[in-house]
Amino acid sequence: MSTIDRAKLLDIYTRTMKVNRTDEKFRSLLMQGKVAVMYYCVRGQELVSAAAMAALTDDDYVVCTYRGQGEQTAKGIPPELWWAECLGKVTGTCKGKGGTMHITYPEKGIMVTTGVVGSGLPIATGLAMASQNNGDGKVTLVSFGDGAANIGGFHEAMNMAQLYKLPVVFLCQNNRYGEHTAFADHTSSESISARAAGYGMRGVLVDGNDVNAVYPAVQEAVDRARAGEGPTLVEAMCYRMMGHFFGADFSYMPKEHLAEMQREDPLPKLRQVMLDHQFSEEELDAIVADIDAEIDGAVAAALAADLPGPEELAIDVFETPLVEAR
Amino acid sequence: MAEITLAQALNKAIDEAMAEDAGVFCLGEDVSAKQGGGVFKITSGLTEKYGEHRVRATPISETAIVGAAVGAALAGQRPIAEIMLMNFVGVCMDQIVNHAAKLRFMSGGQTNVPLVIRTTTGVGVGFGGQHSDMLEAWFAHVAGIHVVTPSNAADARGLMRAAIDCNDPVIFIENILCYGLKAEDPGPGYRVPLGKAAVAREGSDISLITYGRTVLDALAVADELAKEGISVEVIDLRTIAPYDEATVLASVRKTGLAITLHEAVRPFGTGAELAANIQEKCWDSLKGPVRRIGGTFSPVPFATVLEQAWIPNKGQIIGQIKAALGKG
């Protein structure tokens, strides 16, 4: 049985299914040719994002990556704004100027979605530095993949965060691939979390497919950060069940390993946890049905929305609009 | 009024901004009191007043310095990050180009990055190839960043205040050889608006468009040529990008001739952009082609004799002016 209370479990389940249904819908639209944009699939990683976001308040900051749908959805970006942005519409969070790889929504703390692997970590230290400077009590969580752990910025950010005891949580979603390269082929250490020791930082390794592992670990890291005890590197082992981006070949992912990982699928496991806690099948299905209806509405609105006009090219480059986009 | 050096002017501007706004803070290598207030002492005395959280001495981690500044700026603070020498910006270009410059645009205006990146450089101090480059063109080529450099102490004070006020990222280039320049202190609250050039000296025969340390050479040359009856107008851009096009074009329309001058190497430099734009927009007024003077297209050398040969000198400037006027 879980140590997580029923209300929080329901919260995490709802967030997880929002992430999953959004992912399913996106893939279905791409398959049907109804939309043609870059999309980085999160199948297999839904629970990590949802449980992590459930450990934060609305005001806490999040920095995520191009594979950030999970954090964005679970942190609470309204679906109609999210979908419109992904379809490049003027009604999107970023007026269609960010797109799937650059979603921002400060209202829910989504400060940066970066398309550059590993570059979110230094920025997260800065958000946390601001919180430490002005004592606002906010925690910053930065989500990244295993591939990001090998760029220089990772090491610089880890060292700096621990040096200043910044209120930041480094959440590595180890999905076993950095683009097309398997974990063992791109990382010299056995785990990412073990590297925390090199910075004198607390490192935690958890099963990213188990809600009872992910949520308490992230919550503890958040609580410690908020209490001024400094950063934690949480590594959640999960699996990217598809290619690097939707439509990309993933024949390099061994079939046997994929089959093995599919047996570890976090979703049936989470459902079982819910059933164990006396949530009924009907209750759980009804939550998904509501989510599907909301997503369908958001997609329809996004498809019907206007495209941004060319005048947008001169706006938001600088604070003062450019007279002439030279 | 008291005189101040350019270095003191920068210190006063930062001090004043920190006193007025608790969100303004400095970070960079060696910047706090423990290390002596920065290699060039620009942040000297600030730790004592504002504490170590607001004058953060960082590890040698340029990516983390600028990344942290970007993050803090997103959270509403006004960081002043020091990249000790301009050549080191290569280490953190991702944070500057992909993040600082673009987050306002990519977020559809929801977030902004009000940070100042102070950096130093300069040819003529014998630092050799990896500490002396003027790399302003790298940043001028990226939409979303202001690139600023002062040529005198008063402007340094005013431009720094304006840079800290600015809600966009600013690259603030300080030429080491200019730190000791003295001027009358313009006093507290003085600001020089970004994007506004100065007519450093009025003239009628030719426009010499420059910025930073080479403004001094331009003014010296103008003085010298005045004795021969040649009237040179010197434009100090102050903000290299986006630059004050109106002032530049008005000057060229008046004189009918233009030369761009900078310490950075000539090929693909900002002088090329200025020249092309002048040619497009002032064709009817031009009496001859726009000429460009810049540093030699080689790494900056160490040996004094080579370094002096590398940098544009007054003789070259005079030669180009006379050639443009048909007096060569």
XYZ file of C-alpha atoms in Angstrom:
654
model
C 0.000 0.000 0.000
C 0.977 3.545 -0.576
C 2.020 6.083 1.984
C 0.613 8.797 -0.284
C -2.806 9.973 0.843
C -5.885 9.360 -1.326
C -6.385 12.964 -2.319
C -2.812 13.290 -3.536
C -3.025 9.962 -5.352
C -6.125 11.146 -7.153
C -4.318 14.369 -8.022
C -1.337 12.475 -9.429
C -3.569 10.053 -11.336
C -5.493 12.907 -12.922
C -2.294 14.729 -13.909
C -0.776 11.516 -15.278
C -3.794 10.756 -17.420
C -3.897 14.327 -18.726
C -0.338 13.897 -19.892
C -1.053 10.497 -21.399
C -4.269 11.491 -23.172
C -2.601 14.636 -24.549
C 0.219 12.482 -25.886
C -2.182 9.957 -27.421
C -4.185 12.744 -29.036
C -1.094 14.383 -30.468
C 0.104 11.151 -32.002
C -3.315 10.427 -33.403
C -3.504 13.860 -35.060
C -0.033 13.386 -36.520
C -0.882 9.888 -37.781
C -4.030 11.169 -39.454
C -2.082 13.987 -41.049
C -4.303 16.592 -39.403
C -1.283 18.419 -38.054
C 2.333 18.442 -39.171
C 4.646 19.753 -36.453
C 7.584 18.481 -34.453
C 6.396 16.542 -31.426
C 8.547 14.823 -28.838
C 6.538 11.918 -27.505
C 6.364 11.327 -23.746
C 4.860 7.814 -23.765
C 6.408 5.961 -20.853
C 7.379 9.108 -18.922
C 3.934 10.401 -17.975
C 4.099 9.412 -14.334
C 7.462 11.045 -13.628
C 6.252 14.442 -14.812
C 2.874 14.184 -13.131
C 4.199 13.043 -9.758
C 6.931 15.680 -9.821
C 4.530 18.493 -10.665
C 2.197 17.306 -7.910
C 4.989 18.029 -5.439
C 5.105 21.708 -6.426
C 2.825 24.661 -5.794
C 1.410 26.724 -8.661
C 3.951 29.444 -7.870
C 7.017 27.207 -7.999
C 9.139 27.527 -11.121
C 9.698 24.841 -13.726
C 12.246 24.673 -16.507
C 11.736 21.845 -18.966
C 12.850 20.627 -22.352
C 11.379 20.110 -25.803
C 10.090 16.802 -24.396
C 8.226 18.855 -21.820
C 4.601 18.115 -22.577
C 4.384 16.157 -19.326
C 5.594 19.016 -17.124
C 3.569 21.594 -19.049
C 0.320 19.667 -18.899
C 0.774 18.424 -15.356
C 1.753 21.870 -14.044
C -1.519 23.170 -15.366
C -1.184 25.034 -18.663
C -4.806 25.294 -19.885
C -5.193 22.797 -22.758
C -6.730 25.317 -25.139
C -3.682 27.579 -24.805
C -1.241 24.673 -25.008
C -2.759 23.149 -28.126
C -3.045 26.495 -29.870
C 0.650 27.118 -29.234
C 1.635 23.698 -30.541
C -0.325 24.379 -33.713
C 1.302 27.801 -34.153
C -1.840 29.800 -33.539
C -2.084 33.363 -32.282
C -4.261 32.167 -29.391
C -1.428 30.033 -28.020
C 0.524 30.696 -24.844
C 3.267 32.373 -26.885
C 1.156 33.695 -29.773
C 2.488 30.877 -31.939
C 6.047 32.210 -31.690
C 7.358 29.507 -29.378
C 5.859 26.270 -30.610
C 6.199 22.760 -29.269
C 9.841 23.219 -28.256
C 9.528 26.636 -26.590
C 6.423 26.724 -24.437
C 6.317 29.372 -21.711
C 3.498 30.002 -19.250
C 4.660 31.956 -16.197
C 1.155 32.003 -14.747
C 1.722 28.377 -13.780
C 5.452 28.724 -13.285
C 6.543 27.252 -16.631
C 9.356 29.745 -17.183
C 11.391 28.177 -19.969
C 11.062 25.234 -22.306
C 14.384 24.864 -24.038
C 15.244 23.102 -27.246
C 18.922 22.948 -26.319
C 19.826 19.840 -24.341
C 21.108 20.637 -20.859
C 20.796 24.397 -21.096
C 17.888 24.560 -18.666
C 19.993 23.669 -15.646
C 21.989 26.916 -15.411
C 18.789 28.904 -15.927
C 17.108 26.980 -13.124
C 19.955 27.886 -10.783
C 19.287 31.522 -11.641
C 15.568 31.289 -10.926
C 16.477 29.683 -7.610
C 19.099 32.363 -6.981
C 16.417 35.020 -7.420
C 14.215 33.197 -4.907
C 17.099 33.000 -2.473
C 17.955 36.672 -3.017
C 14.454 37.949 -2.390
C 13.268 35.258 -0.004
C 10.047 34.433 -1.849
C 10.100 30.774 -0.748
C 9.712 29.432 -4.273
C 11.385 26.247 -5.421
C 12.612 25.722 -8.967
C 12.453 22.286 -10.566
C 14.354 21.616 -13.759
C 13.544 18.531 -15.758
C 15.983 17.037 -18.239
C 16.985 13.738 -19.763
C 20.004 11.516 -19.279
C 21.634 13.001 -22.370
C 21.726 16.425 -20.732
C 23.963 15.146 -17.963
C 26.913 15.173 -20.342
C 27.030 18.807 -21.318
C 29.228 21.256 -19.468
C 26.325 23.342 -18.257
C 25.090 20.408 -16.166
C 28.320 20.336 -14.177
C 28.562 24.107 -13.844
C 24.972 24.316 -12.610
C 25.364 21.432 -10.145
C 28.473 22.962 -8.643
C 26.983 26.426 -8.419
C 23.665 25.237 -6.964
C 25.354 23.258 -4.217
C 27.898 26.006 -3.553
C 25.126 28.507 -2.814
C 22.612 25.943 -1.419
C 20.035 27.100 -3.943
C 16.379 25.999 -3.698
C 16.432 23.902 -6.842
C 15.509 20.312 -7.678
C 17.330 18.704 -10.578
C 15.029 16.033 -11.978
C 16.705 13.722 -14.450
C 14.179 11.659 -16.352
C 16.509 8.875 -17.387
C 14.630 7.532 -20.389
C 17.697 5.531 -21.463
C 18.371 7.471 -24.675
C 20.130 10.677 -25.602
C 18.583 11.238 -29.015
C 19.490 7.956 -30.758
C 22.307 6.925 -28.432
C 21.684 4.459 -25.626
C 22.541 5.478 -22.076
C 25.498 3.109 -21.711
C 26.950 4.439 -24.964
C 26.908 8.076 -23.870
C 27.528 8.041 -20.125
C 30.617 6.820 -18.346
C 29.007 6.588 -14.914
C 26.511 3.895 -13.929
C 23.909 6.420 -12.969
C 23.393 10.170 -13.220
C 22.393 10.491 -9.573
C 25.747 9.040 -8.456
C 27.365 12.149 -9.890
C 25.698 14.249 -7.199
C 28.324 13.029 -4.753
C 30.963 14.739 -6.860
C 29.363 18.079 -6.026
C 28.685 17.215 -2.385
C 25.034 17.168 -3.336
C 22.257 14.834 -2.279
C 21.490 12.364 -5.060
C 18.491 10.047 -5.186
C 17.753 7.228 -7.628
C 14.137 6.123 -7.981
C 11.960 3.878 -10.106
C 10.178 6.307 -12.401
C 7.423 3.821 -13.072
C 6.350 3.658 -9.438
C 4.308 6.474 -7.984
C 5.335 5.408 -4.490
C 8.956 6.018 -5.408
C 8.784 9.153 -7.552
C 6.390 11.334 -5.616
C 7.921 10.983 -2.120
C 11.425 11.488 -3.512
C 10.535 14.675 -5.357
C 8.401 15.951 -2.481
C 11.282 15.467 -0.073
C 13.651 17.245 -2.432
C 11.187 20.137 -2.781
C 10.668 20.347 0.991
C 14.399 20.384 1.635
C 14.959 23.038 -1.016
C 12.203 25.193 0.463
C 13.677 24.767 3.935
C 17.024 26.130 2.748
C 18.765 22.770 2.751
C 19.884 23.115 -0.834
C 19.515 21.222 -4.072
C 18.872 17.546 -4.770
C 19.542 15.564 -7.906
C 16.674 13.117 -8.368
C 17.089 10.547 -11.103
C 13.913 8.747 -12.125
C 14.514 5.634 -14.209
C 11.911 5.444 -16.959
C 11.772 4.535 -20.604
C 11.110 6.454 -23.798
C 8.791 4.025 -25.530
C 9.141 5.651 -28.926
C 11.715 7.373 -31.081
C 13.425 10.679 -30.373
C 10.624 12.603 -32.047
C 7.348 11.388 -33.414
C 7.818 9.642 -36.739
C 11.535 9.057 -36.254
C 12.906 5.610 -36.819
C 13.710 3.795 -33.601
C 14.972 0.500 -34.877
C 18.116 1.139 -32.826
C 16.083 0.417 -29.687
C 16.385 -3.362 -29.108
C 12.982 -5.053 -29.365
C 13.605 -7.325 -26.381
C 14.435 -4.362 -24.178
C 11.388 -2.469 -25.408
C 9.201 -5.488 -24.597
C 10.769 -5.728 -21.163
C 10.206 -2.030 -20.537
C 6.612 -2.256 -21.740
C 5.998 -4.703 -18.908
C 7.162 -1.905 -16.583
C 4.685 0.558 -18.121
C 3.861 3.070 -15.362
C 0.216 3.441 -16.355
C -1.200 -0.020 -15.519
C 0.901 0.058 -12.368
C -0.583 3.377 -11.325
C -4.078 2.131 -12.079
C -3.452 -0.846 -9.823
C -2.300 1.446 -7.029
C -5.526 3.398 -7.432
C -7.651 0.238 -7.332
C -5.753 -0.889 -4.250
C -6.828 2.381 -2.650
C -10.489 1.668 -3.307
C -10.919 3.899 -6.313
C -13.389 2.158 -8.623
C -12.833 1.311 -12.282
C -15.787 3.553 -13.135
C -14.374 6.478 -11.211
C -11.012 6.174 -12.942
C -12.604 5.790 -16.374
C -14.808 8.805 -15.792
C -11.745 10.942 -15.057
C -10.216 9.896 -18.370
C -13.462 10.544 -20.231
C -13.602 14.072 -18.833
C -9.989 14.660 -19.812
C -10.646 13.388 -23.350
C -13.625 15.693 -23.730
C -11.589 18.662 -22.568
C -8.741 17.820 -24.958
C -11.133 17.356 -27.894
C -12.586 20.783 -27.211
C -9.138 22.348 -26.945
C -7.955 20.752 -30.192
C -11.070 21.848 -32.076
C -10.608 25.416 -30.841
C -6.904 25.375 -31.720
C -7.567 24.054 -35.228
C -10.129 26.802 -35.792
C -7.999 29.614 -34.324
C -6.241 32.294 -36.358
C -2.630 32.220 -37.396
C -0.386 35.061 -36.193
C -0.013 38.002 -38.554
C 3.354 39.070 -40.034
C 3.373 42.166 -37.806
C 4.334 39.795 -34.988
C 7.844 39.579 -36.474
C 8.612 43.071 -35.219
C 6.985 42.578 -31.809
C 8.683 41.041 -28.751
C 12.153 41.159 -30.312
C 12.906 44.059 -27.999
C 10.632 45.703 -25.465
C 10.008 48.474 -27.974
C 8.669 47.055 -31.241
C 11.013 47.374 -34.182
C 9.947 49.979 -36.692
C 11.436 47.999 -39.497
C 12.528 44.374 -39.209
C 15.889 44.831 -40.847
C 32.584 69.268 -10.550
C 34.834 66.377 -9.662
C 36.460 64.247 -12.298
C 36.014 60.502 -12.401
C 37.664 57.764 -14.369
C 35.671 55.493 -16.644
C 36.207 52.639 -14.189
C 34.891 54.743 -11.311
C 31.936 55.837 -13.432
C 30.901 52.237 -13.951
C 31.269 51.506 -10.249
C 29.168 54.536 -9.317
C 26.430 53.629 -11.812
C 26.200 50.075 -10.491
C 26.323 51.227 -6.874
C 23.555 53.728 -7.473
C 21.348 51.168 -9.241
C 21.882 48.658 -6.439
C 20.971 51.250 -3.833
C 17.754 52.125 -5.644
C 16.571 48.636 -6.592
C 17.017 45.564 -4.393
C 16.608 43.403 -7.492
C 19.885 44.591 -8.994
C 22.778 42.275 -8.196
C 26.219 41.423 -9.542
C 27.682 38.037 -10.258
C 30.893 36.908 -11.827
C 34.370 35.613 -11.218
C 36.270 37.401 -8.443
C 33.701 40.193 -8.124
C 33.249 40.297 -4.362
C 35.337 41.961 -1.685
C 37.037 38.712 -0.734
C 38.729 38.676 -4.131
C 39.376 42.398 -4.205
C 36.249 43.613 -6.001
C 36.918 42.273 -9.447
C 40.054 41.983 -11.523
C 39.565 45.554 -12.756
C 37.961 46.739 -9.465
C 34.683 47.680 -11.114
C 32.666 46.100 -8.300
C 35.006 47.277 -5.572
C 33.271 48.387 -2.373
C 29.887 46.921 -3.299
C 30.070 43.762 -1.174
C 30.602 45.890 1.920
C 27.394 47.783 1.146
C 25.141 45.091 -0.245
C 26.445 41.756 1.009
C 27.615 38.613 -0.704
C 24.205 37.604 -2.093
C 24.127 40.756 -4.158
C 27.768 40.615 -5.157
C 28.170 36.931 -5.851
C 31.636 35.667 -6.558
C 31.159 32.692 -8.825
C 33.206 29.708 -9.875
C 34.927 29.930 -13.265
C 31.731 28.804 -14.987
C 30.706 31.207 -17.729
C 27.723 29.113 -18.811
C 26.390 28.985 -15.263
C 27.062 32.695 -14.713
C 25.055 33.783 -17.737
C 22.495 30.994 -17.310
C 21.921 32.043 -13.715
C 21.616 35.651 -14.820
C 19.008 34.619 -17.401
C 17.063 32.689 -14.767
C 17.225 35.481 -12.193
C 16.140 37.989 -14.832
C 13.174 35.792 -15.759
C 12.216 35.886 -12.079
C 12.163 39.679 -12.139
C 15.617 40.553 -10.864
C 18.173 42.688 -12.691
C 21.437 40.773 -12.712
C 24.699 42.313 -13.866
C 26.863 39.400 -14.934
C 30.560 39.872 -15.509
C 32.332 37.811 -18.129
C 35.849 38.766 -17.238
C 37.133 38.908 -20.802
C 35.182 39.060 -24.000
C 36.921 36.082 -25.544
C 35.348 33.907 -22.857
C 31.829 34.597 -24.129
C 32.350 31.707 -26.493
C 31.876 29.449 -23.491
C 28.385 30.781 -22.809
C 27.071 31.692 -26.244
C 24.176 29.247 -25.955
C 22.835 31.080 -22.930
C 23.245 34.461 -24.600
C 22.086 33.669 -28.117
C 19.506 30.939 -27.607
C 18.110 32.076 -24.295
C 18.775 35.678 -23.243
C 18.168 37.062 -26.721
C 15.163 34.968 -27.677
C 13.056 34.276 -24.596
C 11.016 37.454 -24.889
C 10.147 36.641 -28.508
C 9.644 32.909 -28.109
C 7.383 33.429 -25.105
C 5.271 35.886 -27.055
C 6.270 38.660 -24.681
C 5.286 36.824 -21.501
C 8.800 36.885 -20.104
C 11.742 39.194 -20.527
C 15.411 39.023 -19.676
C 16.594 42.325 -18.189
C 20.226 41.419 -17.709
C 23.482 43.202 -18.343
C 26.537 41.228 -19.344
C 29.617 43.324 -18.626
C 32.730 42.258 -20.397
C 36.179 43.663 -21.027
C 38.590 43.533 -23.923
C 41.049 45.671 -25.799
C 44.066 45.606 -28.059
C 47.234 47.263 -26.789
C 47.834 45.663 -23.412
C 49.846 42.690 -24.593
C 47.293 40.071 -23.671
C 47.701 38.228 -26.958
C 45.223 36.200 -28.943
C 42.753 34.942 -26.353
C 42.070 38.068 -24.284
C 41.838 40.927 -26.757
C 39.131 40.422 -29.361
C 36.281 42.813 -30.045
C 33.430 40.418 -30.805
C 30.547 42.872 -30.958
C 29.518 41.705 -34.423
C 28.661 38.271 -33.012
C 25.963 39.842 -30.866
C 24.903 42.556 -33.280
C 23.958 39.716 -35.627
C 21.467 38.251 -33.135
C 18.034 39.824 -32.819
C 17.107 40.662 -29.255
C 20.363 41.945 -27.728
C 21.562 45.506 -27.253
C 25.301 45.951 -27.690
C 26.777 48.964 -25.943
C 30.247 50.390 -25.475
C 31.286 53.714 -23.958
C 34.180 55.825 -25.174
C 34.348 58.209 -22.208
C 33.680 58.237 -18.481
C 30.504 60.312 -18.556
C 28.901 58.076 -21.171
C 30.042 55.025 -19.207
C 28.071 56.201 -16.202
C 25.001 57.083 -18.237
C 25.042 54.038 -20.484
C 25.478 51.658 -17.555
C 22.433 53.107 -15.787
C 20.410 52.849 -18.984
C 21.612 49.280 -19.527
C 20.519 48.287 -16.011
C 17.137 49.977 -16.570
C 16.665 48.195 -19.892
C 14.155 45.354 -19.984
C 16.134 43.517 -22.667
C 19.546 41.865 -22.436
C 22.505 44.199 -22.914
C 26.096 43.310 -23.732
C 28.223 46.051 -22.213
C 31.735 46.131 -23.622
C 34.448 47.847 -21.590
C 37.784 48.539 -23.240
C 40.562 47.987 -20.717
C 42.579 50.841 -22.181
C 39.705 53.209 -21.481
C 39.310 52.471 -17.772
C 41.627 55.328 -16.808
C 40.013 57.975 -19.022
C 38.811 60.910 -16.968
C 35.807 63.143 -17.431
C 33.695 65.455 -15.390
C 31.335 63.350 -13.299
C 27.815 63.829 -14.640
C 26.503 62.957 -11.182
C 23.867 60.637 -9.772
C 20.926 59.594 -11.924
C 22.693 60.444 -15.181
C 21.534 58.315 -18.069
C 22.500 58.073 -21.733
C 19.643 56.421 -23.602
C 20.463 53.185 -25.419
C 20.269 53.420 -29.187
C 21.319 57.079 -29.282
C 24.595 58.033 -30.930
C 26.620 61.141 -30.115
C 28.045 63.568 -32.609
C 31.374 63.622 -30.810
C 32.685 66.350 -33.089
C 30.846 68.228 -35.787
C 32.351 68.484 -39.217
C 31.365 69.027 -42.818
C 33.762 67.162 -45.121
C 33.483 63.533 -44.070
C 31.749 61.366 -41.449
C 33.908 59.054 -39.359
C 31.610 56.544 -37.678
C 33.060 54.658 -34.761
C 32.609 53.565 -31.146
C 34.609 52.611 -28.060
C 38.333 53.259 -27.817
C 38.755 54.200 -31.482
C 36.607 57.290 -30.839
C 39.743 58.708 -29.180
C 41.776 58.096 -32.322
C 39.016 59.577 -34.448
C 38.902 62.750 -32.361
C 42.692 63.092 -32.390
C 42.738 62.700 -36.163
C 39.941 65.239 -36.550
C 41.955 67.735 -34.485
C 45.027 67.156 -36.566
C 43.232 67.415 -39.906
C 41.423 70.569 -38.823
C 44.821 72.248 -38.964
C 44.949 71.341 -42.647
C 41.454 72.661 -43.231
C 39.756 69.242 -43.331
C 36.557 69.107 -41.302
C 35.819 65.626 -39.950
C 32.538 64.767 -38.243
C 32.981 62.033 -35.629
C 29.993 59.892 -34.742
C 30.294 57.842 -31.551
C 27.626 55.165 -31.862
C 27.680 54.367 -28.099
C 25.102 51.663 -28.844
C 26.458 49.397 -31.561
C 23.227 47.445 -31.988
C 20.527 48.317 -32.648
C 22.311 51.503 -33.665
C 21.114 55.041 -34.174
C 20.532 54.897 -37.884
C 18.982 58.369 -38.049
C 22.073 60.112 -36.667
C 24.402 58.138 -38.919
C 22.405 58.769 -42.091
C 21.883 62.453 -41.298
C 25.624 62.902 -40.869
C 26.438 61.152 -44.126
C 23.783 63.093 -46.020
C 25.433 66.260 -44.720
C 29.050 65.391 -45.478
C 28.558 63.077 -48.480
C 31.403 60.792 -47.404
C 31.712 58.125 -44.753
C 34.326 55.914 -43.162
C 33.559 53.290 -40.546
C 36.207 52.592 -37.952
C 36.502 49.874 -35.342
C 39.040 47.847 -33.456
C 37.380 44.554 -34.431
C 38.683 42.882 -37.542
C 37.378 44.385 -40.759
C 35.856 41.381 -42.598
C 32.233 40.775 -41.626
C 32.512 43.481 -38.981
C 29.857 45.966 -37.926
C 31.497 48.476 -40.280
C 30.366 46.330 -43.194
C 26.747 46.525 -42.089
C 26.984 50.273 -41.554
C 28.612 50.750 -44.942
C 26.048 48.664 -46.771
C 23.162 50.444 -45.127
C 24.650 53.878 -45.824
C 25.188 52.911 -49.427
C 21.585 51.780 -49.824
C 20.022 54.738 -48.110
C 22.356 57.649 -48.899
C 23.333 56.760 -52.455
C 22.138 60.109 -53.764
C 24.247 62.035 -51.261
C 27.435 60.005 -51.519
C 30.412 61.461 -53.326
C 32.381 58.256 -53.086
C 32.318 54.734 -51.705
C 31.998 54.143 -47.975
C 35.370 53.026 -46.662
C 35.991 50.649 -43.786
C 38.856 50.638 -41.322
C 39.255 47.753 -38.893
C 41.755 45.507 -37.167
C 43.981 43.182 -39.139
C 42.435 39.839 -40.067
C 44.677 37.751 -37.853
C 44.595 36.790 -34.199
C 45.707 39.648 -31.981
C 49.472 39.203 -31.564
C 51.533 39.444 -28.389
C 54.717 41.315 -29.373
C 54.154 45.040 -28.910
C 55.445 45.854 -32.346
C 53.040 43.399 -33.948
C 50.142 44.476 -31.762
C 50.642 48.096 -32.772
C 50.802 47.041 -36.407
C 47.610 45.044 -35.968
C 45.384 47.815 -34.665
C 44.112 50.606 -36.909
C 46.391 53.583 -36.304
C 46.013 57.299 -36.788
C 48.172 57.241 -39.903
C 45.825 54.769 -41.553
C 42.800 56.794 -40.616
C 44.330 59.977 -41.963
C 45.345 58.156 -45.142
C 41.831 56.854 -45.724
C 40.252 60.244 -45.068
C 42.584 61.973 -47.474
C 42.074 59.298 -50.092
C 38.293 59.639 -49.762
C 38.610 63.396 -50.223
C 40.865 62.921 -53.244
C 43.781 64.439 -51.362
C 45.774 61.223 -51.042
